[in-house]
JSON list of C-alpha atoms in Angstrom, two decimals:
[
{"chain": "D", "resi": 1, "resn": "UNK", "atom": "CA", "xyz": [5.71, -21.46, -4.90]},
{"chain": "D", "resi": 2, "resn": "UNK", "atom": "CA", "xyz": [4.88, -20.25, -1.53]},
{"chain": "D", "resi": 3, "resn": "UNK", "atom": "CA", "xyz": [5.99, -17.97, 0.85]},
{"chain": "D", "resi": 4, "resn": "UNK", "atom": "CA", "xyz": [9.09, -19.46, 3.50]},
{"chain": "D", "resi": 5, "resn": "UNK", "atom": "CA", "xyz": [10.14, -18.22, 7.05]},
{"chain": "D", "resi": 6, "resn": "UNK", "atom": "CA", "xyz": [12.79, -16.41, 5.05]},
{"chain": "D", "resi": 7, "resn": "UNK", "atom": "CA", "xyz": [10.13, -14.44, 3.25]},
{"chain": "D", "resi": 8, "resn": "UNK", "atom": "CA", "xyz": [8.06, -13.64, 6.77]},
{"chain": "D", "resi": 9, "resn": "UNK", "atom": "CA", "xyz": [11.97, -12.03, 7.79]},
{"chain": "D", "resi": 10, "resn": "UNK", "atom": "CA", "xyz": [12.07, -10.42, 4.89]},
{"chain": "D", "resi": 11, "resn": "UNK", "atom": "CA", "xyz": [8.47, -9.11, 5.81]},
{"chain": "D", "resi": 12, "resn": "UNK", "atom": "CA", "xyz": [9.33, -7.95, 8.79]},
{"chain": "D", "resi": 13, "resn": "UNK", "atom": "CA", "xyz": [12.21, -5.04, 7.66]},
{"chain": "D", "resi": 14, "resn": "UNK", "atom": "CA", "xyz": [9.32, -3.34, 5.44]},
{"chain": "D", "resi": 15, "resn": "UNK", "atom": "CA", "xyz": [8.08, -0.43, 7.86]},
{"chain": "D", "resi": 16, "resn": "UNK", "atom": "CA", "xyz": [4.62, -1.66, 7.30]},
{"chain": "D", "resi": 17, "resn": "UNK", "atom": "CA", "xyz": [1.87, 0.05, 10.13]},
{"chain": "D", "resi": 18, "resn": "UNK", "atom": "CA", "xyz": [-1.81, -0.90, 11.68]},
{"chain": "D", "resi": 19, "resn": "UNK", "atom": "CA", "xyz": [-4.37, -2.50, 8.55]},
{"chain": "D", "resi": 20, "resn": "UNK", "atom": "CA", "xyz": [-1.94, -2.67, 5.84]},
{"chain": "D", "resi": 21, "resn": "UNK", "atom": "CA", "xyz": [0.40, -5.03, 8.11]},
{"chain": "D", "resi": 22, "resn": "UNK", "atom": "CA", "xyz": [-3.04, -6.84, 8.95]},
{"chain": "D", "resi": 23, "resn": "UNK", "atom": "CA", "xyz": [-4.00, -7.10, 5.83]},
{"chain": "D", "resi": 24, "resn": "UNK", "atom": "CA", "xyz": [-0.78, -8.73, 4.67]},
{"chain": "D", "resi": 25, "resn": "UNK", "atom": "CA", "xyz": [-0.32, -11.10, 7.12]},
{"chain": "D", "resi": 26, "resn": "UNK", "atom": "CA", "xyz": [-3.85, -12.16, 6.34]},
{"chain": "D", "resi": 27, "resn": "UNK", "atom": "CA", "xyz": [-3.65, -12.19, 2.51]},
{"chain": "D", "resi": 28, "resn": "UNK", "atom": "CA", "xyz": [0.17, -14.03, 2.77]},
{"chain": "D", "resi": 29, "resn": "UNK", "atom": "CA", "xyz": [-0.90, -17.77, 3.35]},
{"chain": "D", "resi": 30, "resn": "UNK", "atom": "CA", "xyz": [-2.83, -17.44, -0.08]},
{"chain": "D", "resi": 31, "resn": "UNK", "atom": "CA", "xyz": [-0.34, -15.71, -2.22]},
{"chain": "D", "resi": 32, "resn": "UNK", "atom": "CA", "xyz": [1.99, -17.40, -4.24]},
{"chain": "D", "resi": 33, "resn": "UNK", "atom": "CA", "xyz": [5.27, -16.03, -6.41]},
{"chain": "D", "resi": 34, "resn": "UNK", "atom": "CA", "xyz": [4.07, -17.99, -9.69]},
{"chain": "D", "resi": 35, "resn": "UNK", "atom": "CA", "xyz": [0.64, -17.31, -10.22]},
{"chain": "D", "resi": 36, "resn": "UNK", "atom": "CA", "xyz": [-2.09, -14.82, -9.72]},
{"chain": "D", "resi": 37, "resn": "UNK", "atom": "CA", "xyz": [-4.70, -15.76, -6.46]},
{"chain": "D", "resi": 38, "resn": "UNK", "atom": "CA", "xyz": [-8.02, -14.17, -6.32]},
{"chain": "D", "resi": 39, "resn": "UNK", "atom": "CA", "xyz": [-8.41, -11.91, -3.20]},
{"chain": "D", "resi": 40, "resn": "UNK", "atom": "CA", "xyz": [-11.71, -11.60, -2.27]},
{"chain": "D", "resi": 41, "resn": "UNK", "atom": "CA", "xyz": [-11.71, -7.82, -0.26]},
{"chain": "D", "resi": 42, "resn": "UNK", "atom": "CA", "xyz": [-15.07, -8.53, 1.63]},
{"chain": "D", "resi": 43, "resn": "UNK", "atom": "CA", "xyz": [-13.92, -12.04, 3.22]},
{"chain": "D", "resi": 44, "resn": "UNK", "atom": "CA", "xyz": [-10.74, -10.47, 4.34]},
{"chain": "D", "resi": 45, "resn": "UNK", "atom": "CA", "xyz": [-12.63, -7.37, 5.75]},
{"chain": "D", "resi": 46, "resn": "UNK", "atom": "CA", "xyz": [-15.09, -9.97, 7.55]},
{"chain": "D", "resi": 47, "resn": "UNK", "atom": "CA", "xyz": [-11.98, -11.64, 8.89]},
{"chain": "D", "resi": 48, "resn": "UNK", "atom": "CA", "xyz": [-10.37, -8.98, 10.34]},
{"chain": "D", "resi": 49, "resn": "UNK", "atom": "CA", "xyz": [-13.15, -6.38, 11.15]},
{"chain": "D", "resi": 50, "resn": "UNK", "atom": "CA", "xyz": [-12.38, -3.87, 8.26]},
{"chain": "D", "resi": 51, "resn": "UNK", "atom": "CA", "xyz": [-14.52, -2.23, 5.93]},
{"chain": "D", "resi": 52, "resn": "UNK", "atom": "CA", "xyz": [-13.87, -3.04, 2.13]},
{"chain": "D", "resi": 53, "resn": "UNK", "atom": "CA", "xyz": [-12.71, 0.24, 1.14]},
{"chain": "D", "resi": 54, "resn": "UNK", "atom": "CA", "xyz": [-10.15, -0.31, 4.14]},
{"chain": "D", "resi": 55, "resn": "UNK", "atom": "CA", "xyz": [-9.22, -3.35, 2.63]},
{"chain": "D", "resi": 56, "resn": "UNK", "atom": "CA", "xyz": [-8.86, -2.54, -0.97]},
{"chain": "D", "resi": 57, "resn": "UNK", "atom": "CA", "xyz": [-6.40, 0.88, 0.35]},
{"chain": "D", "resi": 58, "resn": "UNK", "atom": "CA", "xyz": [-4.12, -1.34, 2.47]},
{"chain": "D", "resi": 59, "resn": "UNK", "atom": "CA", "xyz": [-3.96, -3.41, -0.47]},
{"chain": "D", "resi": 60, "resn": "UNK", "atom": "CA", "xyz": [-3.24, -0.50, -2.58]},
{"chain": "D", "resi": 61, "resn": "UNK", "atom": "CA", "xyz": [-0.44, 0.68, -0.36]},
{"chain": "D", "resi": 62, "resn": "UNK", "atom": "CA", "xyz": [1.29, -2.74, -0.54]},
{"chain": "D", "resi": 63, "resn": "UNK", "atom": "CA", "xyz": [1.22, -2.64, -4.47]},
{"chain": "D", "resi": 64, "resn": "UNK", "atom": "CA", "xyz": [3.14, 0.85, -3.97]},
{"chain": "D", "resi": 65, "resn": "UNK", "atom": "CA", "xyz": [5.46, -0.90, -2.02]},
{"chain": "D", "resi": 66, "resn": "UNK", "atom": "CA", "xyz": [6.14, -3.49, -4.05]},
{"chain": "D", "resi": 67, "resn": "UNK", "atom": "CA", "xyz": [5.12, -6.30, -1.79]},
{"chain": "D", "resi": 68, "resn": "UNK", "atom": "CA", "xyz": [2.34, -7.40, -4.13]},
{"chain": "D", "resi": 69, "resn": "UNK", "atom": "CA", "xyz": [1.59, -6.83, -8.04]},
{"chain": "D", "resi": 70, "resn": "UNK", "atom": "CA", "xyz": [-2.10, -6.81, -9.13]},
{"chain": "D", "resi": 71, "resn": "UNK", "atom": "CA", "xyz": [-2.63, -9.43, -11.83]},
{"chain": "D", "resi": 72, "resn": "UNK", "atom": "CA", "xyz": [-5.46, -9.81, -14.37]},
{"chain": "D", "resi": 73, "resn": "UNK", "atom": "CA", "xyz": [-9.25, -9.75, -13.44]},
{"chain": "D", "resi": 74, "resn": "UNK", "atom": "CA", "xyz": [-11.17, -12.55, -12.98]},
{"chain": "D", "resi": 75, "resn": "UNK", "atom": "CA", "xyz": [-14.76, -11.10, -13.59]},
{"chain": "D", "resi": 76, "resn": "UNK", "atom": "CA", "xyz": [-14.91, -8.52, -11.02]},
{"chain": "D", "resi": 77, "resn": "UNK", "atom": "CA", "xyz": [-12.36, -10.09, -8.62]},
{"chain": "D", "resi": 78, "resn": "UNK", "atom": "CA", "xyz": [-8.93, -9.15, -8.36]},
{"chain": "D", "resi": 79, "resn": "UNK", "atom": "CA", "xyz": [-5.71, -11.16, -8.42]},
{"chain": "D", "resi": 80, "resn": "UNK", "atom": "CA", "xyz": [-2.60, -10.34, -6.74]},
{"chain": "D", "resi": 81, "resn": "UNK", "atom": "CA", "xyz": [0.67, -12.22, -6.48]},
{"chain": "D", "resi": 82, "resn": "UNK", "atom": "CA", "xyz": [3.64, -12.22, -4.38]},
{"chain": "D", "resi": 83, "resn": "UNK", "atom": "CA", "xyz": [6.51, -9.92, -6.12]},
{"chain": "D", "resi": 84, "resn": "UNK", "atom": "CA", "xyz": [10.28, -10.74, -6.00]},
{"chain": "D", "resi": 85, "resn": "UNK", "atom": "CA", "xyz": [10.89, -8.46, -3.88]},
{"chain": "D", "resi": 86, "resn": "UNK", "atom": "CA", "xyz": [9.56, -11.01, -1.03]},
{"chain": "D", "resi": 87, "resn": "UNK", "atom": "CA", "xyz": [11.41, -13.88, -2.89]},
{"chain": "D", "resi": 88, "resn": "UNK", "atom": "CA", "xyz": [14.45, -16.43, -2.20]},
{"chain": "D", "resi": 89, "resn": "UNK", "atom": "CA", "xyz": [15.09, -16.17, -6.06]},
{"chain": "D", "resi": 90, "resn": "UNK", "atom": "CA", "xyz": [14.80, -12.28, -6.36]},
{"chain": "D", "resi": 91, "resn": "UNK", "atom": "CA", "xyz": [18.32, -12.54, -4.95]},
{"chain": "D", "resi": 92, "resn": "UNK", "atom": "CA", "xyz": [22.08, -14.07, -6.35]},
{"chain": "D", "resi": 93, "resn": "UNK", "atom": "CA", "xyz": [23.12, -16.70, -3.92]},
{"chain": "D", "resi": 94, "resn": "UNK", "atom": "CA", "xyz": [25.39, -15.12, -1.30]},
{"chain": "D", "resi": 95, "resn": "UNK", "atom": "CA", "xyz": [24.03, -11.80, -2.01]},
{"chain": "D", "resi": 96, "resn": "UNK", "atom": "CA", "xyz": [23.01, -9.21, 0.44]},
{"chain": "D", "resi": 97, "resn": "UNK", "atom": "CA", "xyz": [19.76, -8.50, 0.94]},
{"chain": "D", "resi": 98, "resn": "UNK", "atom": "CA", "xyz": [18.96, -5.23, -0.84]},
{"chain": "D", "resi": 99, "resn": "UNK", "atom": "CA", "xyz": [17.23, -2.37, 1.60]},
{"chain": "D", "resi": 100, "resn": "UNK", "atom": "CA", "xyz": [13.75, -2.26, 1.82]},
{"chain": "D", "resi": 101, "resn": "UNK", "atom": "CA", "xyz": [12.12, 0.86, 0.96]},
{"chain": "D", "resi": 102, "resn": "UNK", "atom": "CA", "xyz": [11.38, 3.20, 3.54]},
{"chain": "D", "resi": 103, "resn": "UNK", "atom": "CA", "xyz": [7.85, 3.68, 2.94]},
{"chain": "D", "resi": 104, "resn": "UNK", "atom": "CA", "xyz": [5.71, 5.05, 5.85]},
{"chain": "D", "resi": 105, "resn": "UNK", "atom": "CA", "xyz": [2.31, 4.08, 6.11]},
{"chain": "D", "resi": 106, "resn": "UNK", "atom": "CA", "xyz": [0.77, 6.04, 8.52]},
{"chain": "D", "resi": 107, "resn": "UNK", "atom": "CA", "xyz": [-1.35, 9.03, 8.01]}
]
């Protein structure tokens, strides 16, 4: 399943700053909530101007906040997926949205 304009407003409340909000938006349109997608850091550092270890930090820092979960290896590329957290399903129908976590990314 893939991300919905509900997801992109639930998105929006994390307090996510500068390349790890770039890097999201970038790596969203591939990411699914079923299945693991290979993320290839150096063609999303070509597409946005970042170096790889630039890349693979933001990417690190969404992990921690629970916007993405690291999957199985493929070789030497990593997979991510989307978590629940992001998800229609995550909640009860009728259910408040829980509170994002206050995570602040900037250093």
């Amino acid at each position: 399943m893939r991300p919905t304009h509900a997801t992109l407003e639930r998105l929006a409340a994390y307090r996510l700053r500068g390349q790890t909000h770039r890097v999201m938006l970038t790596i969203l349109p591939r990411l699914h909530f079923d299945r693991d997608e290979v993320v290839l850091l150096d063609d999303v550092g070509a597409h946005l101007g970042l170096s790889v270890p630039h890349v693979g930090r933001a990417l690190g820092e969404l992990v921690v906040a629970g916007l993405i979960q690291r999957g199985p290896r493929q070789g030497r590329r990593a997979t991510y997926r989307l978590t629940g957290a992001l998800a229609d399903e995550a909640r009860p129908r009728g259910a408040a949205p829980a509170d994002p976590r206050q995570i602040d990314f900037t250093r």
